[in-house]
Tab-separated table of C-alpha atoms in Angstrom:
chain	number	residue	atom	x	y	z
A	1	MET	CA	-0.211	0.129	0.105
A	2	LYS	CA	1.317	3.182	-1.063
A	3	ASP	CA	1.496	6.247	1.634
A	4	ASN	CA	3.178	9.454	0.316
A	5	ASP	CA	2.622	11.152	3.510
A	6	LEU	CA	4.333	8.413	5.552
A	7	GLU	CA	6.579	10.321	8.194
A	8	ILE	CA	9.967	8.371	8.595
A	9	ALA	CA	11.856	8.542	11.769
A	10	ILE	CA	15.761	8.028	12.239
A	11	VAL	CA	16.147	5.655	15.136
A	12	GLY	CA	19.835	4.459	14.909
A	13	ILE	CA	23.267	5.867	13.699
A	14	GLY	CA	26.622	4.278	13.261
A	15	CYS	CA	29.665	6.000	11.637
A	16	ASN	CA	33.379	6.167	11.497
A	17	PHE	CA	34.732	9.328	10.119
A	18	PRO	CA	38.066	11.160	10.560
A	19	GLY	CA	38.816	11.832	14.085
A	20	GLY	CA	37.724	8.596	15.616
A	21	GLU	CA	35.080	5.800	15.188
A	22	GLY	CA	31.569	6.451	16.697
A	23	LEU	CA	29.363	9.472	17.402
A	24	ASP	CA	31.087	10.995	20.332
A	25	ASN	CA	34.517	11.405	18.461
A	26	PHE	CA	32.564	12.607	15.353
A	27	TRP	CA	30.753	15.454	17.635
A	28	ASN	CA	34.207	16.312	19.332
A	29	VAL	CA	35.591	17.132	15.847
A	30	LEU	CA	32.665	19.212	14.924
A	31	LEU	CA	32.295	20.947	18.365
A	32	GLU	CA	36.013	21.982	18.614
A	33	GLY	CA	36.132	23.081	14.999
A	34	LYS	CA	38.966	20.491	14.018
A	35	ASN	CA	40.165	20.013	10.478
A	36	CYS	CA	41.381	16.334	10.195
A	37	ALA	CA	43.691	16.599	7.006
A	38	VAL	CA	46.877	14.699	7.507
A	39	GLN	CA	49.853	13.471	5.311
A	40	ILE	CA	48.994	10.505	3.345
A	41	PRO	CA	50.131	7.483	5.113
A	42	PHE	CA	52.606	5.152	3.537
A	43	GLU	CA	50.416	2.387	4.119
A	44	ARG	CA	47.987	3.781	1.525
A	45	PHE	CA	50.357	4.476	-0.997
A	46	ASP	CA	53.944	6.143	-1.400
A	47	GLN	CA	53.294	9.810	-1.878
A	48	LYS	CA	57.024	10.422	-2.793
A	49	GLU	CA	56.178	8.401	-5.846
A	50	TRP	CA	52.601	9.768	-6.648
A	51	CYS	CA	52.696	13.535	-5.480
A	52	ASP	CA	54.187	16.503	-6.827
A	53	PRO	CA	52.992	20.226	-6.415
A	54	ASP	CA	53.928	20.921	-9.815
A	55	ASP	CA	50.524	20.626	-11.920
A	56	ASN	CA	52.450	20.076	-15.119
A	57	LYS	CA	54.076	16.820	-14.243
A	58	ALA	CA	52.122	13.902	-15.788
A	59	GLY	CA	50.973	11.270	-13.629
A	60	LYS	CA	51.071	13.110	-10.271
A	61	SER	CA	48.777	14.348	-7.563
A	62	ARG	CA	49.021	17.752	-6.567
A	63	THR	CA	48.453	17.074	-2.878
A	64	ALA	CA	49.708	14.771	-0.382
A	65	LYS	CA	47.238	15.297	2.090
A	66	ALA	CA	43.772	13.876	2.960
A	67	ALA	CA	41.404	12.988	5.976
A	68	PHE	CA	41.424	9.468	6.914
A	69	ALA	CA	39.386	7.360	9.317
A	70	ASP	CA	40.707	5.125	12.133
A	71	GLY	CA	41.071	1.398	11.935
A	72	PHE	CA	41.509	1.080	8.215
A	73	ASN	CA	40.644	-2.512	7.108
A	74	GLU	CA	40.625	-3.699	10.779
A	75	PHE	CA	37.702	-6.315	10.872
A	76	ASP	CA	36.502	-8.950	13.303
A	77	GLN	CA	35.260	-11.469	10.720
A	78	ARG	CA	34.080	-13.912	13.382
A	79	LEU	CA	31.228	-11.330	14.694
A	80	PHE	CA	29.788	-11.381	11.353
A	81	GLY	CA	30.230	-15.216	10.508
A	82	ILE	CA	32.572	-14.484	7.736
A	83	THR	CA	35.564	-16.996	6.820
A	84	ASP	CA	39.192	-15.937	6.844
A	85	ALA	CA	39.073	-16.561	3.051
A	86	GLU	CA	36.301	-14.272	2.373
A	87	MET	CA	37.792	-11.499	4.639
A	88	GLU	CA	41.060	-11.520	2.888
A	89	GLN	CA	39.198	-10.764	-0.338
A	90	MET	CA	36.680	-8.209	0.846
A	91	ASP	CA	36.759	-4.671	-0.107
A	92	PRO	CA	37.770	-2.433	3.060
A	93	GLN	CA	34.523	-0.500	2.337
A	94	HIS	CA	32.396	-3.667	2.563
A	95	LYS	CA	34.060	-4.106	6.012
A	96	MET	CA	33.362	-0.657	7.293
A	97	LEU	CA	29.639	-0.813	6.125
A	98	LEU	CA	29.084	-4.123	8.189
A	99	GLN	CA	30.847	-2.367	11.249
A	100	CYS	CA	28.499	0.934	10.833
A	101	THR	CA	25.438	-1.084	10.234
A	102	TYR	CA	26.130	-2.907	13.529
A	103	ARG	CA	26.774	0.228	15.391
A	104	ALA	CA	23.404	1.574	13.938
A	105	LEU	CA	21.359	-1.479	15.324
A	106	GLU	CA	23.303	-1.174	18.537
A	107	ASN	CA	22.714	2.783	18.747
A	108	ALA	CA	18.747	1.887	18.149
A	109	GLY	CA	18.674	-0.548	20.815
A	110	MET	CA	17.833	-3.323	18.458
A	111	PRO	CA	19.082	-6.847	18.874
A	112	MET	CA	20.241	-8.355	16.036
A	113	GLU	CA	17.733	-11.452	16.605
A	114	LYS	CA	14.812	-9.136	16.631
A	115	ALA	CA	16.106	-7.468	13.281
A	116	SER	CA	16.622	-10.914	11.748
A	117	GLY	CA	14.158	-11.790	9.111
A	118	SER	CA	12.589	-8.380	8.973
A	119	ARG	CA	11.578	-6.864	5.793
A	120	THR	CA	14.277	-4.238	6.071
A	121	GLY	CA	15.775	-2.712	3.038
A	122	VAL	CA	19.445	-1.656	2.522
A	123	PHE	CA	20.184	1.270	0.239
A	124	LEU	CA	23.958	2.384	-0.212
A	125	GLY	CA	25.873	4.902	-1.801
A	126	LEU	CA	29.447	3.771	-3.311
A	127	MET	CA	31.584	5.739	-5.656
A	128	ASN	CA	35.147	5.044	-5.722
A	129	ARG	CA	36.376	1.539	-6.643
A	130	ASP	CA	39.872	1.749	-5.067
A	131	TYR	CA	40.112	-1.991	-4.118
A	132	GLU	CA	38.888	-3.161	-7.533
A	133	LEU	CA	41.613	-0.920	-9.158
A	134	THR	CA	44.089	-2.299	-6.869
A	135	MET	CA	42.990	-5.999	-7.510
A	136	ALA	CA	43.321	-5.403	-11.194
A	137	ASN	CA	47.114	-5.185	-10.703
A	138	VAL	CA	47.648	-8.244	-8.468
A	139	ASN	CA	49.317	-11.582	-9.365
A	140	PRO	CA	46.356	-13.657	-10.845
A	141	VAL	CA	47.432	-16.781	-8.782
A	142	ILE	CA	45.709	-15.162	-5.592
A	143	ILE	CA	42.353	-14.709	-7.504
A	144	ASN	CA	39.903	-17.365	-5.724
A	145	HIS	CA	36.130	-18.168	-5.220
A	146	CYS	CA	35.943	-15.039	-2.984
A	147	THR	CA	37.423	-12.440	-5.161
A	148	GLY	CA	34.279	-11.837	-7.170
A	149	THR	CA	31.999	-11.070	-4.322
A	150	GLY	CA	34.957	-9.191	-2.385
A	151	ILE	CA	35.014	-6.461	-5.185
A	152	ALA	CA	31.404	-6.250	-6.418
A	153	MET	CA	29.619	-3.239	-5.581
A	154	SER	CA	26.340	-4.875	-5.448
A	155	ILE	CA	27.478	-7.205	-2.527
A	156	ALA	CA	28.255	-4.016	-0.406
A	157	ALA	CA	24.597	-4.011	0.208
A	158	ASN	CA	23.771	-7.642	-0.369
A	159	ARG	CA	26.059	-8.788	2.273
A	160	ILE	CA	24.567	-6.864	4.825
A	161	SER	CA	21.183	-8.266	4.026
A	162	TYR	CA	22.677	-11.726	4.162
A	163	THR	CA	24.709	-11.106	7.382
A	164	PHE	CA	21.751	-9.577	9.349
A	165	ASN	CA	18.998	-11.472	7.375
A	166	PHE	CA	17.228	-8.525	6.051
A	167	THR	CA	14.688	-9.520	3.312
A	168	GLY	CA	13.702	-6.104	1.898
A	169	PRO	CA	15.156	-4.509	-1.290
A	170	SER	CA	18.966	-4.512	-1.153
A	171	LEU	CA	20.901	-2.303	-3.590
A	172	SER	CA	24.249	-0.119	-4.041
A	173	ILE	CA	24.120	3.023	-6.216
A	174	ASP	CA	26.669	5.367	-7.627
A	175	CYS	CA	25.768	8.991	-8.446
A	176	ALA	CA	28.869	10.499	-7.283
A	177	CYS	CA	28.824	12.969	-4.245
A	178	SER	CA	24.941	12.775	-3.923
A	179	SER	CA	24.885	8.772	-3.471
A	180	SER	CA	24.117	8.312	0.141
A	181	LEU	CA	21.359	11.026	0.022
A	182	VAL	CA	19.907	9.407	-2.928
A	183	ALA	CA	20.032	6.300	-1.228
A	184	LEU	CA	18.009	8.039	1.555
A	185	HIS	CA	15.399	9.074	-1.103
A	186	LEU	CA	15.259	5.537	-2.413
A	187	ALA	CA	14.917	4.040	1.132
A	188	CYS	CA	12.124	6.620	1.999
A	189	GLN	CA	10.147	5.689	-1.254
A	190	ALA	CA	10.450	2.122	-0.655
A	191	MET	CA	8.893	2.359	2.914
A	192	ARG	CA	6.419	4.686	1.396
A	193	GLN	CA	5.203	2.166	-1.218
A	194	GLY	CA	5.285	-0.870	1.099
A	195	ASP	CA	8.508	-2.449	-0.200
A	196	CYS	CA	10.041	-2.494	3.360
A	197	GLU	CA	9.043	-2.057	7.067
A	198	MET	CA	12.465	-0.707	7.924
A	199	ALA	CA	15.469	0.522	6.065
A	200	VAL	CA	19.142	0.827	6.341
A	201	PHE	CA	20.932	3.568	4.303
A	202	GLY	CA	24.235	5.118	4.218
A	203	GLY	CA	27.616	5.562	2.324
A	204	VAL	CA	31.222	4.805	2.419
A	205	ASN	CA	34.469	6.041	1.091
A	206	CYS	CA	37.889	4.407	1.597
A	207	ILE	CA	41.070	6.034	0.109
A	208	PHE	CA	44.086	3.768	-0.821
A	209	GLN	CA	44.392	4.216	-4.757
A	210	PRO	CA	46.776	7.004	-5.879
A	211	ARG	CA	45.157	7.122	-9.394
A	212	VAL	CA	42.129	8.961	-8.085
A	213	PHE	CA	44.128	11.629	-6.788
A	214	VAL	CA	46.009	12.028	-10.052
A	215	ALA	CA	42.637	12.191	-11.926
A	216	LEU	CA	41.225	14.633	-9.590
A	217	SER	CA	44.452	16.803	-9.674
A	218	LYS	CA	44.284	16.939	-13.520
A	219	ALA	CA	40.685	18.151	-13.401
A	220	LYS	CA	41.718	20.968	-10.947
A	221	MET	CA	39.177	19.720	-8.448
A	222	ILE	CA	41.358	18.797	-5.480
A	223	SER	CA	42.945	21.313	-3.260
A	224	PRO	CA	46.917	21.480	-3.312
A	225	GLY	CA	46.534	21.675	0.580
A	226	GLY	CA	44.161	18.686	1.017
A	227	THR	CA	41.544	20.732	2.879
A	228	SER	CA	38.139	21.873	1.840
A	229	LYS	CA	37.429	25.807	2.770
A	230	PRO	CA	33.742	26.123	2.123
A	231	PHE	CA	32.695	29.629	1.269
A	232	SER	CA	36.066	31.257	1.740
A	233	ASN	CA	38.078	33.153	-0.698
A	234	ARG	CA	40.959	30.946	0.062
A	235	ALA	CA	39.317	27.904	-1.404
A	236	ASP	CA	41.117	26.226	-4.021
A	237	GLY	CA	39.384	22.737	-4.508
A	238	TYR	CA	38.263	20.109	-2.203
A	239	GLY	CA	40.185	18.066	0.293
A	240	ARG	CA	39.348	14.306	0.160
A	241	GLY	CA	38.018	12.574	3.294
A	242	GLU	CA	37.288	8.828	4.052
A	243	GLY	CA	34.462	7.529	6.364
A	244	CYS	CA	31.407	5.639	6.765
A	245	GLY	CA	27.913	6.242	7.977
A	246	VAL	CA	24.700	4.191	8.315
A	247	ILE	CA	21.498	5.100	9.494
A	248	LEU	CA	18.449	3.002	10.534
A	249	LEU	CA	14.865	4.305	9.075
A	250	LYS	CA	11.425	3.355	10.521
A	251	PRO	CA	7.943	4.685	9.993
A	252	LEU	CA	7.351	7.330	12.752
A	253	GLU	CA	4.084	5.789	14.041
A	254	LYS	CA	6.004	2.334	14.564
A	255	ALA	CA	8.866	4.074	16.094
A	256	LEU	CA	6.593	5.747	18.709
A	257	GLN	CA	4.691	2.477	19.231
A	258	ASP	CA	8.099	0.833	19.914
A	259	HIS	CA	9.204	3.612	22.236
A	260	ASP	CA	12.275	3.973	20.069
A	261	HIS	CA	14.731	6.922	20.451
A	262	ILE	CA	13.903	9.115	17.613
A	263	TRP	CA	16.971	11.390	16.426
A	264	GLY	CA	14.916	13.014	13.839
A	265	ILE	CA	12.095	12.759	11.375
A	266	VAL	CA	12.455	12.787	7.517
A	267	CYS	CA	9.656	15.183	6.224
A	268	LYS	CA	10.539	15.284	2.509
A	269	THR	CA	13.209	14.225	-0.059
A	270	ALA	CA	13.764	15.085	-3.797
A	271	VAL	CA	16.221	14.493	-6.411
A	272	ASN	CA	17.076	15.881	-9.861
A	273	GLN	CA	19.869	16.203	-12.261
A	274	ASP	CA	21.311	18.933	-14.374
A	275	GLY	CA	20.859	17.621	-17.669
A	276	HIS	CA	22.562	19.786	-20.324
A	277	THR	CA	22.048	23.200	-18.713
A	278	VAL	CA	25.493	23.628	-18.015
A	279	THR	CA	28.917	22.854	-19.555
A	280	PRO	CA	31.174	20.900	-18.762
A	281	ILE	CA	29.440	17.903	-17.245
A	282	THR	CA	30.998	18.440	-13.809
A	283	LYS	CA	29.848	22.072	-13.391
A	284	PRO	CA	26.858	22.574	-10.974
A	285	SER	CA	23.735	24.224	-12.511
A	286	MET	CA	22.075	26.928	-10.528
A	287	VAL	CA	18.659	26.488	-12.406
A	288	GLN	CA	18.449	22.949	-11.540
A	289	GLN	CA	19.301	23.536	-8.179
A	290	GLU	CA	16.720	26.187	-7.802
A	291	GLU	CA	14.269	23.882	-9.534
A	292	LEU	CA	14.731	21.256	-6.935
A	293	LEU	CA	14.600	23.596	-3.993
A	294	HIS	CA	11.347	25.125	-5.218
A	295	ARG	CA	9.874	21.486	-5.417
A	296	ILE	CA	10.670	20.819	-1.812
A	297	TYR	CA	9.588	24.364	-0.659
A	298	SER	CA	6.716	25.020	-3.051
A	299	THR	CA	3.992	25.194	-0.522
A	300	GLY	CA	6.030	27.359	1.700
A	301	THR	CA	5.471	25.025	4.534
A	302	TYR	CA	8.910	24.983	5.878
A	303	LEU	CA	10.277	28.480	4.684
A	304	SER	CA	9.707	30.099	8.026
A	305	ASP	CA	10.806	27.110	10.042
A	306	ILE	CA	13.916	26.107	8.495
A	307	GLN	CA	16.841	27.355	10.535
A	308	TYR	CA	19.977	25.489	9.099
A	309	VAL	CA	21.078	24.181	5.934
A	310	GLU	CA	23.811	21.633	5.769
A	311	ALA	CA	25.198	22.744	2.467
A	312	HIS	CA	27.142	20.622	-0.051
A	313	GLY	CA	29.894	23.212	0.347
A	314	THR	CA	33.092	21.479	-1.166
A	315	GLY	CA	35.277	24.328	-1.175
A	316	THR	CA	35.221	25.132	-4.922
A	317	PRO	CA	34.731	28.643	-6.069
A	318	VAL	CA	32.220	27.902	-8.552
A	319	GLY	CA	30.267	25.264	-6.536
A	320	ASP	CA	30.139	27.351	-3.483
A	321	SER	CA	28.904	30.580	-5.141
A	322	VAL	CA	26.201	28.636	-7.258
A	323	GLU	CA	24.958	26.669	-3.900
A	324	ALA	CA	24.985	29.979	-1.781
A	325	ASP	CA	22.817	31.672	-4.492
A	326	SER	CA	20.381	29.051	-5.037
A	327	ILE	CA	19.844	28.742	-1.182
A	328	SER	CA	19.461	32.353	-0.862
A	329	LYS	CA	16.909	32.833	-3.775
A	330	VAL	CA	14.747	30.082	-2.933
A	331	ILE	CA	14.702	30.055	0.874
A	332	ALA	CA	16.694	32.689	2.658
A	333	LYS	CA	15.257	35.661	0.999
A	334	ALA	CA	11.675	34.170	0.712
A	335	ARG	CA	11.564	33.973	4.393
A	336	PRO	CA	9.852	36.588	6.679
A	337	GLN	CA	12.288	39.239	7.415
A	338	GLU	CA	11.976	39.098	11.239
A	339	VAL	CA	13.166	35.517	11.122
A	340	GLY	CA	16.708	36.769	10.537
A	341	PRO	CA	19.382	35.313	8.221
A	342	LEU	CA	19.627	31.706	7.474
A	343	LEU	CA	22.397	29.747	8.967
A	344	ILE	CA	24.494	27.397	6.689
A	345	GLY	CA	27.660	25.138	7.037
A	346	SER	CA	29.614	22.303	5.630
A	347	VAL	CA	31.049	19.201	7.385
A	348	LYS	CA	33.658	19.189	4.629
A	349	SER	CA	35.662	21.889	6.422
A	350	ASN	CA	36.279	19.188	9.198
A	351	ILE	CA	36.699	15.992	7.535
A	352	GLY	CA	36.987	16.499	3.817
A	353	HIS	CA	34.806	15.594	1.134
A	354	THR	CA	34.060	11.904	1.823
A	355	GLU	CA	32.383	11.893	-1.658
A	356	SER	CA	29.840	8.950	-1.673
A	357	ALA	CA	29.457	9.307	2.090
A	358	ALA	CA	29.355	13.115	1.957
A	359	GLY	CA	25.500	13.456	2.348
A	360	VAL	CA	25.106	11.051	5.149
A	361	ALA	CA	28.091	12.774	7.034
A	362	GLY	CA	26.242	16.176	6.813
A	363	LEU	CA	22.901	14.514	7.972
A	364	ILE	CA	24.757	12.956	11.095
A	365	LYS	CA	26.322	16.288	11.768
A	366	VAL	CA	22.781	17.860	11.630
A	367	LEU	CA	21.457	15.301	13.851
A	368	LEU	CA	24.124	15.563	16.473
A	369	MET	CA	23.443	19.421	16.651
A	370	MET	CA	19.977	18.809	17.180
A	371	LYS	CA	20.873	16.434	20.174
A	372	HIS	CA	23.254	18.890	21.532
A	373	GLU	CA	21.116	21.880	20.766
A	374	THR	CA	24.558	23.574	19.451
A	375	ILE	CA	25.517	25.100	15.910
A	376	VAL	CA	28.831	24.232	15.238
A	377	PRO	CA	31.439	26.423	13.609
A	378	SER	CA	32.512	26.065	9.809
A	379	VAL	CA	36.431	25.864	9.844
A	380	PHE	CA	38.462	28.143	7.764
A	381	TYR	CA	35.527	30.542	7.202
A	382	SER	CA	35.667	34.212	8.570
A	383	GLU	CA	33.630	37.342	7.424
A	384	GLU	CA	36.900	38.857	6.145
A	385	SER	CA	37.706	35.905	4.076
A	386	SER	CA	34.178	35.466	2.764
A	387	SER	CA	33.739	34.368	-1.026
A	388	ILE	CA	30.034	35.297	-0.790
A	389	ASP	CA	28.151	38.392	0.241
A	390	VAL	CA	26.450	36.795	3.199
A	391	GLN	CA	24.358	39.917	3.904
A	392	ALA	CA	22.924	40.541	0.483
A	393	LEU	CA	22.288	36.831	0.467
A	394	ASN	CA	20.580	36.717	3.928
A	395	LEU	CA	22.786	33.946	5.093
A	396	LYS	CA	24.962	33.404	8.270
A	397	ILE	CA	27.935	30.999	8.522
A	398	PRO	CA	28.760	30.263	12.101
A	399	THR	CA	32.623	30.792	12.988
A	400	LYS	CA	32.040	29.546	16.621
A	401	ALA	CA	29.984	27.151	18.484
A	402	GLU	CA	26.669	28.786	19.528
A	403	LYS	CA	23.640	27.584	21.573
A	404	TRP	CA	20.619	26.670	19.266
A	405	VAL	CA	17.593	28.080	20.862
A	406	THR	CA	14.426	27.000	19.420
A	407	SER	CA	11.433	24.672	20.447
A	408	ARG	CA	11.740	22.519	17.154
A	409	GLU	CA	14.768	22.133	15.031
A	410	VAL	CA	14.174	22.074	11.219
A	411	CYS	CA	16.807	21.663	8.701
A	412	ALA	CA	17.682	20.941	5.127
A	413	ASN	CA	20.617	18.750	3.926
A	414	SER	CA	22.202	18.922	0.194
A	415	SER	CA	24.699	16.939	-1.737
């Protein structure tokens, strides 16, 4: 049975982002305004071989920095009933997703036995295939019966369904940086049309393949310093980040019946594409961003209520400007004047651009701010260094932690 008005509750969260595994460590990074970019560890790849600040050198990355999650490729396979042979051939992204799904169920207070056999869907965003690229260059003699499932993007979701005995839809999607929020959109749709009674969604990004850095460097997308500086005139590209976030969803009515802890409620989601409104294909379209926002806020229902927008905010001069203008035109300037400027920020200033996990990272940030009733600062930003006219746009970018005083927090998330 289809129910387009079904309200969906967020009842569990698991994450591992730069700064330490778990919600408490992530909150400390946000509250203290930390930036987690570090030199690329040798265990990932040899930066002396692959990195050079000279953009004209072929085959080189312009940066030797990124933000990395703790416990890379560490995995207790016995906890998940996985054999040693399987574990040795598994993409580290698959391992991180299993761990964060376990943490999301734990955070929801839901025993694995209770979740087992439920019509729970799994919707995941994955973008980079570092492990597959690495495996393409190994000696063929190590390829065995576990290699195919170990590198398959589909198995990232399917292995979660198999391990936890979830019987709802199970799929992995790649739509670049929007992957994890599109996964949320699909999860909500599936629940509203009765395909599943609960849903797990999220995204993951593991960094250990130097060729991706080289490609981003030659496209001039990546910051030489390895840091994202959203809405700053010092922005020079995005810094890459690693991590994983997984969220458990339930219909709000069922969550209330079950006396679940409710982190937040998903009111509305929408998705679109730029089409051929801009050139080149990687450039964001202000026309299509505004069209999407108009669809969400067409009734004016949330315009006065919305207090904060977690922007995509990668730290690219073109992208930040387009996004700020779109948010301003459709939301900030359309609100009653007495409401004051609209707060915006971007988690990428803390943990870098986690690419296919970027959307869920931003959402978890917002949920933590709601829990602690605190707006966290946007790192690298100051009024003096702003790349946008915040006063003219009716926007405000926080530069220090401030108490969030409101009777009901209403936020938007973009990727």
